[in-house]
mmCIF file of C-alpha atoms in Angstrom:
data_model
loop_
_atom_site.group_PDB
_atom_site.id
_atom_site.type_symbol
_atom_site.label_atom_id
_atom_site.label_comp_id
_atom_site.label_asym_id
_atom_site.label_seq_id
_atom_site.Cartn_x
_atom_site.Cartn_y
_atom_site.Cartn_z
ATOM 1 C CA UNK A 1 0.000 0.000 0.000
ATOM 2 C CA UNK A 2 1.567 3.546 -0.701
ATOM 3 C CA UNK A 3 -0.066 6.364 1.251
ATOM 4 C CA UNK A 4 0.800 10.054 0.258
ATOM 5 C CA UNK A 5 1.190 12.366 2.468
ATOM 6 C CA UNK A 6 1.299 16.188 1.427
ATOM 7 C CA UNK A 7 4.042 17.305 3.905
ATOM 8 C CA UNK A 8 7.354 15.465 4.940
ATOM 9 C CA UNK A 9 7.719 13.927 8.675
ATOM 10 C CA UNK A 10 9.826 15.253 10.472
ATOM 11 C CA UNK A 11 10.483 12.310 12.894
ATOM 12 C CA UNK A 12 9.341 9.232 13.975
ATOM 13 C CA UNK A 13 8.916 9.471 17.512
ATOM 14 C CA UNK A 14 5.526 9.645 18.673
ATOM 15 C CA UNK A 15 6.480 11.915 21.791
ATOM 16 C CA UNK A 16 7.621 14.948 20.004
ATOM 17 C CA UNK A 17 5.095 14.859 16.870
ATOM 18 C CA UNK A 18 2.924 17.931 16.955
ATOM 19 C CA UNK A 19 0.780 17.375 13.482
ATOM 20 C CA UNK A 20 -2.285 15.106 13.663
ATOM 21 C CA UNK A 21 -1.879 14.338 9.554
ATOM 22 C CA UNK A 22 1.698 12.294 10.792
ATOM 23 C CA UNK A 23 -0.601 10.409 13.077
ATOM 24 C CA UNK A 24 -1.878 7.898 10.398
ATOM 25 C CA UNK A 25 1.960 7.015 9.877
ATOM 26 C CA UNK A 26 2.742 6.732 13.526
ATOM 27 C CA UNK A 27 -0.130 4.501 14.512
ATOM 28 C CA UNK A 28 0.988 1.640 11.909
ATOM 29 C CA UNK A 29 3.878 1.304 14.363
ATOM 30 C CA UNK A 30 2.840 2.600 18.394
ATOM 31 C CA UNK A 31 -0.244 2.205 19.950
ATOM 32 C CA UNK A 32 -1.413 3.836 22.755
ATOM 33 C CA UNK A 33 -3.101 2.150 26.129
ATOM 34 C CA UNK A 34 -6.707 2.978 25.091
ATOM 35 C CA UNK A 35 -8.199 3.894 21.364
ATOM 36 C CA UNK A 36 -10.907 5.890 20.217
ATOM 37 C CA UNK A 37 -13.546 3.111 18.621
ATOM 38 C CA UNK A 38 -14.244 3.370 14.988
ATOM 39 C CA UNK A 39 -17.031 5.613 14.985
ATOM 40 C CA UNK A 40 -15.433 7.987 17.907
ATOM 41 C CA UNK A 41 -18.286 7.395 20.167
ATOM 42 C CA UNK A 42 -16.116 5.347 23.124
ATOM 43 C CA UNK A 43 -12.848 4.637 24.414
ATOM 44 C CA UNK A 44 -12.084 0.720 23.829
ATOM 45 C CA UNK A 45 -9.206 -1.802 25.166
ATOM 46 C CA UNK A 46 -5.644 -1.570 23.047
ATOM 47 C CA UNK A 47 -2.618 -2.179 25.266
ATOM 48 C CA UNK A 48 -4.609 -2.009 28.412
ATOM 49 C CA UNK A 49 -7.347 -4.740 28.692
ATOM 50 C CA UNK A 50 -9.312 -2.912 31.544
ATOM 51 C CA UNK A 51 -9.213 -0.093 33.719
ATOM 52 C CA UNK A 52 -11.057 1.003 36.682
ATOM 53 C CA UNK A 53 -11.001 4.739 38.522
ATOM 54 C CA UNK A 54 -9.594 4.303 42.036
ATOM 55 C CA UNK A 55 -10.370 7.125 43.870
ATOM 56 C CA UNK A 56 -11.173 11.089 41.787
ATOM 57 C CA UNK A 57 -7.061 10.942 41.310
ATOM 58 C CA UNK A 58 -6.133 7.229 40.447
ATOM 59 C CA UNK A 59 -6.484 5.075 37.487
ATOM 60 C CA UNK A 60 -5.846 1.657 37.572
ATOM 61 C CA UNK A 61 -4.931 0.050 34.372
ATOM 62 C CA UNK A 62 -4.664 -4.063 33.791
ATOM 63 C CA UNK A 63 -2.110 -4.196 31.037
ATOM 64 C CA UNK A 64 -2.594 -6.920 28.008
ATOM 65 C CA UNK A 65 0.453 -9.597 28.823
ATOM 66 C CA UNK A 66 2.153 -11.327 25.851
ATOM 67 C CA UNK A 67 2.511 -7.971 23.928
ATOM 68 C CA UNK A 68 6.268 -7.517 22.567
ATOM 69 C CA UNK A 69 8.109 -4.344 20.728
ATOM 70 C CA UNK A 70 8.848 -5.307 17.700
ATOM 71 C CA UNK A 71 12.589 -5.687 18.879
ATOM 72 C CA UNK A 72 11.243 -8.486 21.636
ATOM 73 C CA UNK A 73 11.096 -6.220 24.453
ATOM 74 C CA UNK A 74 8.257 -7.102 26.386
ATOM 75 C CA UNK A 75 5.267 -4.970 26.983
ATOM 76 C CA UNK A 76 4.789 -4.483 30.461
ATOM 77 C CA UNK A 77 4.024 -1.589 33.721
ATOM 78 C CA UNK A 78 7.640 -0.324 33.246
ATOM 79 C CA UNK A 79 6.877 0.641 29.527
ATOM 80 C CA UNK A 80 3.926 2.135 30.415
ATOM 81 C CA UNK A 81 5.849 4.020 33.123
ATOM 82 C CA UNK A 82 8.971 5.058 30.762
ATOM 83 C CA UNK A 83 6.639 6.122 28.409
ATOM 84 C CA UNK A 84 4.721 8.453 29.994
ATOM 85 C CA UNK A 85 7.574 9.577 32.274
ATOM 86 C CA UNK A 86 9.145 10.646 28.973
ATOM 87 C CA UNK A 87 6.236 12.725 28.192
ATOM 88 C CA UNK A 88 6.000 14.712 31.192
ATOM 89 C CA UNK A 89 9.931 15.261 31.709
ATOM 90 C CA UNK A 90 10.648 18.555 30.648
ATOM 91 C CA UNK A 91 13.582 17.584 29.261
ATOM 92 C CA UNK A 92 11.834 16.020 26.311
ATOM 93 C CA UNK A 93 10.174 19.034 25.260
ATOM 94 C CA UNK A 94 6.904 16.913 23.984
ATOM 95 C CA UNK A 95 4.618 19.512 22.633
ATOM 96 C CA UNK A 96 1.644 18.753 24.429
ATOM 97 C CA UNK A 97 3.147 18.231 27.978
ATOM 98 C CA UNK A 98 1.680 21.665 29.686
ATOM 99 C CA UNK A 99 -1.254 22.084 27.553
ATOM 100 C CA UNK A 100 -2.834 18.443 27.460
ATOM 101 C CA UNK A 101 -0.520 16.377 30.430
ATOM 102 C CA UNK A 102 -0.053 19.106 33.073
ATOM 103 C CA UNK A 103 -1.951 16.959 35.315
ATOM 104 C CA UNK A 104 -0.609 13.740 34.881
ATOM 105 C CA UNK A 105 1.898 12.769 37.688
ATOM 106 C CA UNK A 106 4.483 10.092 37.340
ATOM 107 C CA UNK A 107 2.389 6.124 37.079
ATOM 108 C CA UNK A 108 3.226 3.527 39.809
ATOM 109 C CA UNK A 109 3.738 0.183 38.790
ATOM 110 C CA UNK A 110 1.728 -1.846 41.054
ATOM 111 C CA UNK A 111 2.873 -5.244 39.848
ATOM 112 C CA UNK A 112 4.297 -5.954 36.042
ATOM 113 C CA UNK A 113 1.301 -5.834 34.491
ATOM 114 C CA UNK A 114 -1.062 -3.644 36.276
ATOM 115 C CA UNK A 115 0.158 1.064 36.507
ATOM 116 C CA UNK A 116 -1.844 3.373 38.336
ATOM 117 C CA UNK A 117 -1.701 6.315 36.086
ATOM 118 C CA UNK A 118 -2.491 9.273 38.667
ATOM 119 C CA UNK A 119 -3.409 13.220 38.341
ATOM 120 C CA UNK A 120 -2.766 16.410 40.430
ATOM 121 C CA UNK A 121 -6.771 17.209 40.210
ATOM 122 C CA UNK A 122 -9.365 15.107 38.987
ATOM 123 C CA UNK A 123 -9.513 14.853 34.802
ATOM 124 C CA UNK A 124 -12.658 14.045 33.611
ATOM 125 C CA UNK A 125 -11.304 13.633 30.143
ATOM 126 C CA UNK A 126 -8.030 11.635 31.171
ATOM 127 C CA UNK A 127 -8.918 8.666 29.302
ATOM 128 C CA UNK A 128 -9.544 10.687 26.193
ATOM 129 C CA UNK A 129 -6.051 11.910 26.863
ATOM 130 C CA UNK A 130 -4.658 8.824 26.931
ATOM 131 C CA UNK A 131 -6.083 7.680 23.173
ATOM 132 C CA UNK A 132 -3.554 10.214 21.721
ATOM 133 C CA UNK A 133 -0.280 9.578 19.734
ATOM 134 C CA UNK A 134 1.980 11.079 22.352
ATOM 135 C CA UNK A 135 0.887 8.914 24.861
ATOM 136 C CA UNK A 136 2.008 5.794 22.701
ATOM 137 C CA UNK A 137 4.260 3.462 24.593
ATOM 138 C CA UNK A 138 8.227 2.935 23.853
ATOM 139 C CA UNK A 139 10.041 0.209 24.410
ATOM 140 C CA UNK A 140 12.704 1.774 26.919
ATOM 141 C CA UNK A 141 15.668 -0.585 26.869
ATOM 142 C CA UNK A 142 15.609 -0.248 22.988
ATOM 143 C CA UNK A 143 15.552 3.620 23.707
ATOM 144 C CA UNK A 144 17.809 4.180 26.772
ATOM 145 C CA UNK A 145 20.244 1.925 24.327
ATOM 146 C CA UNK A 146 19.824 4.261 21.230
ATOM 147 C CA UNK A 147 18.672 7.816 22.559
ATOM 148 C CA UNK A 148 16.334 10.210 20.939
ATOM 149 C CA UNK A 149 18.297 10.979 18.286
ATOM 150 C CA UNK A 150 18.534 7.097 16.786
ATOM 151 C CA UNK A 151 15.409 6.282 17.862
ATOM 152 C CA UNK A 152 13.631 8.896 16.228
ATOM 153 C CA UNK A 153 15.186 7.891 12.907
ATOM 154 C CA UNK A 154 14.415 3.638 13.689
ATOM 155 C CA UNK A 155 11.480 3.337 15.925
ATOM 156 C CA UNK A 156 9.989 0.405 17.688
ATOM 157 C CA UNK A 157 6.647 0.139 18.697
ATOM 158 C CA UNK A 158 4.240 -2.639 19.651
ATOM 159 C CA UNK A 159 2.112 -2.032 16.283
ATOM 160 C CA UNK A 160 0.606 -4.233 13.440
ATOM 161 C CA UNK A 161 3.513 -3.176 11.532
ATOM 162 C CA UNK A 162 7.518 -3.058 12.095
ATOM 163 C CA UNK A 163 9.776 0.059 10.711
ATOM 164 C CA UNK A 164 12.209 -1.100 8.122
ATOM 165 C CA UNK A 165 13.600 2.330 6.371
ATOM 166 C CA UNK A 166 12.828 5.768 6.538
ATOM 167 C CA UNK A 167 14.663 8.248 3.749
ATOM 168 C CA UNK A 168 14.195 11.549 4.959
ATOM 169 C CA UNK A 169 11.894 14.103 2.986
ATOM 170 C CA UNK A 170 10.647 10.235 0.863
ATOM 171 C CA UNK A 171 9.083 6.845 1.623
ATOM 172 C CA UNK A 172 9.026 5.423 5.333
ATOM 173 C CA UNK A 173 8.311 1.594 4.568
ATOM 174 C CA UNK A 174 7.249 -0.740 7.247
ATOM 175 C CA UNK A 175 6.601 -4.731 7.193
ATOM 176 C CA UNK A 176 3.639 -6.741 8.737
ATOM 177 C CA UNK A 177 4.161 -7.396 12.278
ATOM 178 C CA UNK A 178 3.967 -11.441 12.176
ATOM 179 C CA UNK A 179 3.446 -11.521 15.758
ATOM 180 C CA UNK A 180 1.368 -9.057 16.382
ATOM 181 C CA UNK A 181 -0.800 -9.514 19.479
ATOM 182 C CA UNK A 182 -4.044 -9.059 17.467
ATOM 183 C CA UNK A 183 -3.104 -11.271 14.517
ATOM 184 C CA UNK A 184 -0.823 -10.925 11.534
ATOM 185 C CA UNK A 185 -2.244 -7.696 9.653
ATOM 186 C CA UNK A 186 -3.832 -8.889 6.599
ATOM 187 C CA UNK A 187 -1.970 -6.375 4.273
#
């Protein structure tokens, strides 16, 4: 399948995108804990299988086990931890940390597959927060290994489809995921 996009990407990590028209790229390789369903009426399962408000400030998310990054890494309450971390540290300059994260607050891994993703204030929307591309999880061996820089050049996700090349300003190409946790992608 080729898919045209009228502006180059300027990287491929998911944390630092700002343009929702990159987002159709991105998503073939990340996926967040929860997704919008196809008609945009409800928030549905992805990486999390359930979830369950604690208290107005606490959100307690069962994680789907058996889910790898496409380098092996498994999928687990540190990811979800690293990944969001990286969001919020200032240091990362994601573009939507103050204006759609301000109230997040580092997650607590309760047990390997189960994070408490926690806010400053109550957040009525939070789980409609946490549908979005930024909040996509990384595999953070793979990226404490490589660093921004590499990693936003050869990304791993936990997608139906792996990166194989990017040429900058031209074609990103990926390849079905053959163990992809919801089946091998039929195209």
């Amino acid at each position: 399948i080729r898919y045209l996009l009228n502006q180059a990407v300027p990287t491929l990590d998911p944390q630092l995108h700002v343009m929702r028209v990159f987002e159709s790229v991105l998503r073939n390789c990340y996926e967040p804990l929860v997704q919008r369903s196809q008609d945009m009426k409800t928030i549905e399962p992805a990486l999390a299988e359930s979830w369950e408000q604690i208290d107005p400030l606490t959100l307690r998310m069962k994680l789907r086990k058996g889910v790898k990054f496409h380098n092996g890494e498994p999928f687990n309450a540190q990811a979800v931890k690293f990944s969001v971390d990286r969001v919020l540290d200032p240091q990362t300059a994601a573009p939507f940390r103050k204006s759609r994260y301000s109230l997040l607050t580092s997650p607590n891994v309760v047990d390997e597959y189960t994070v408490e993703i926690k806010t400053v204030k109550p957040d009525p929307v939070l789980l409609s927060r946490l549908t979005g591309w930024h909040m996509t999880m990384i595999p953070p061996q793979y990226f404490k290994e490589k660093g921004t820089e590499t990693f936003a050049k050869s990304p791993v996700g936990t997608g139906p489809y792996k990166f194989v090349e990017w040429v900058r300003d031209g074609p990103i190409t990926f390849q079905k995921n053959s163990d992809y946790w919801r089946g091998v992608p039929k195209v």
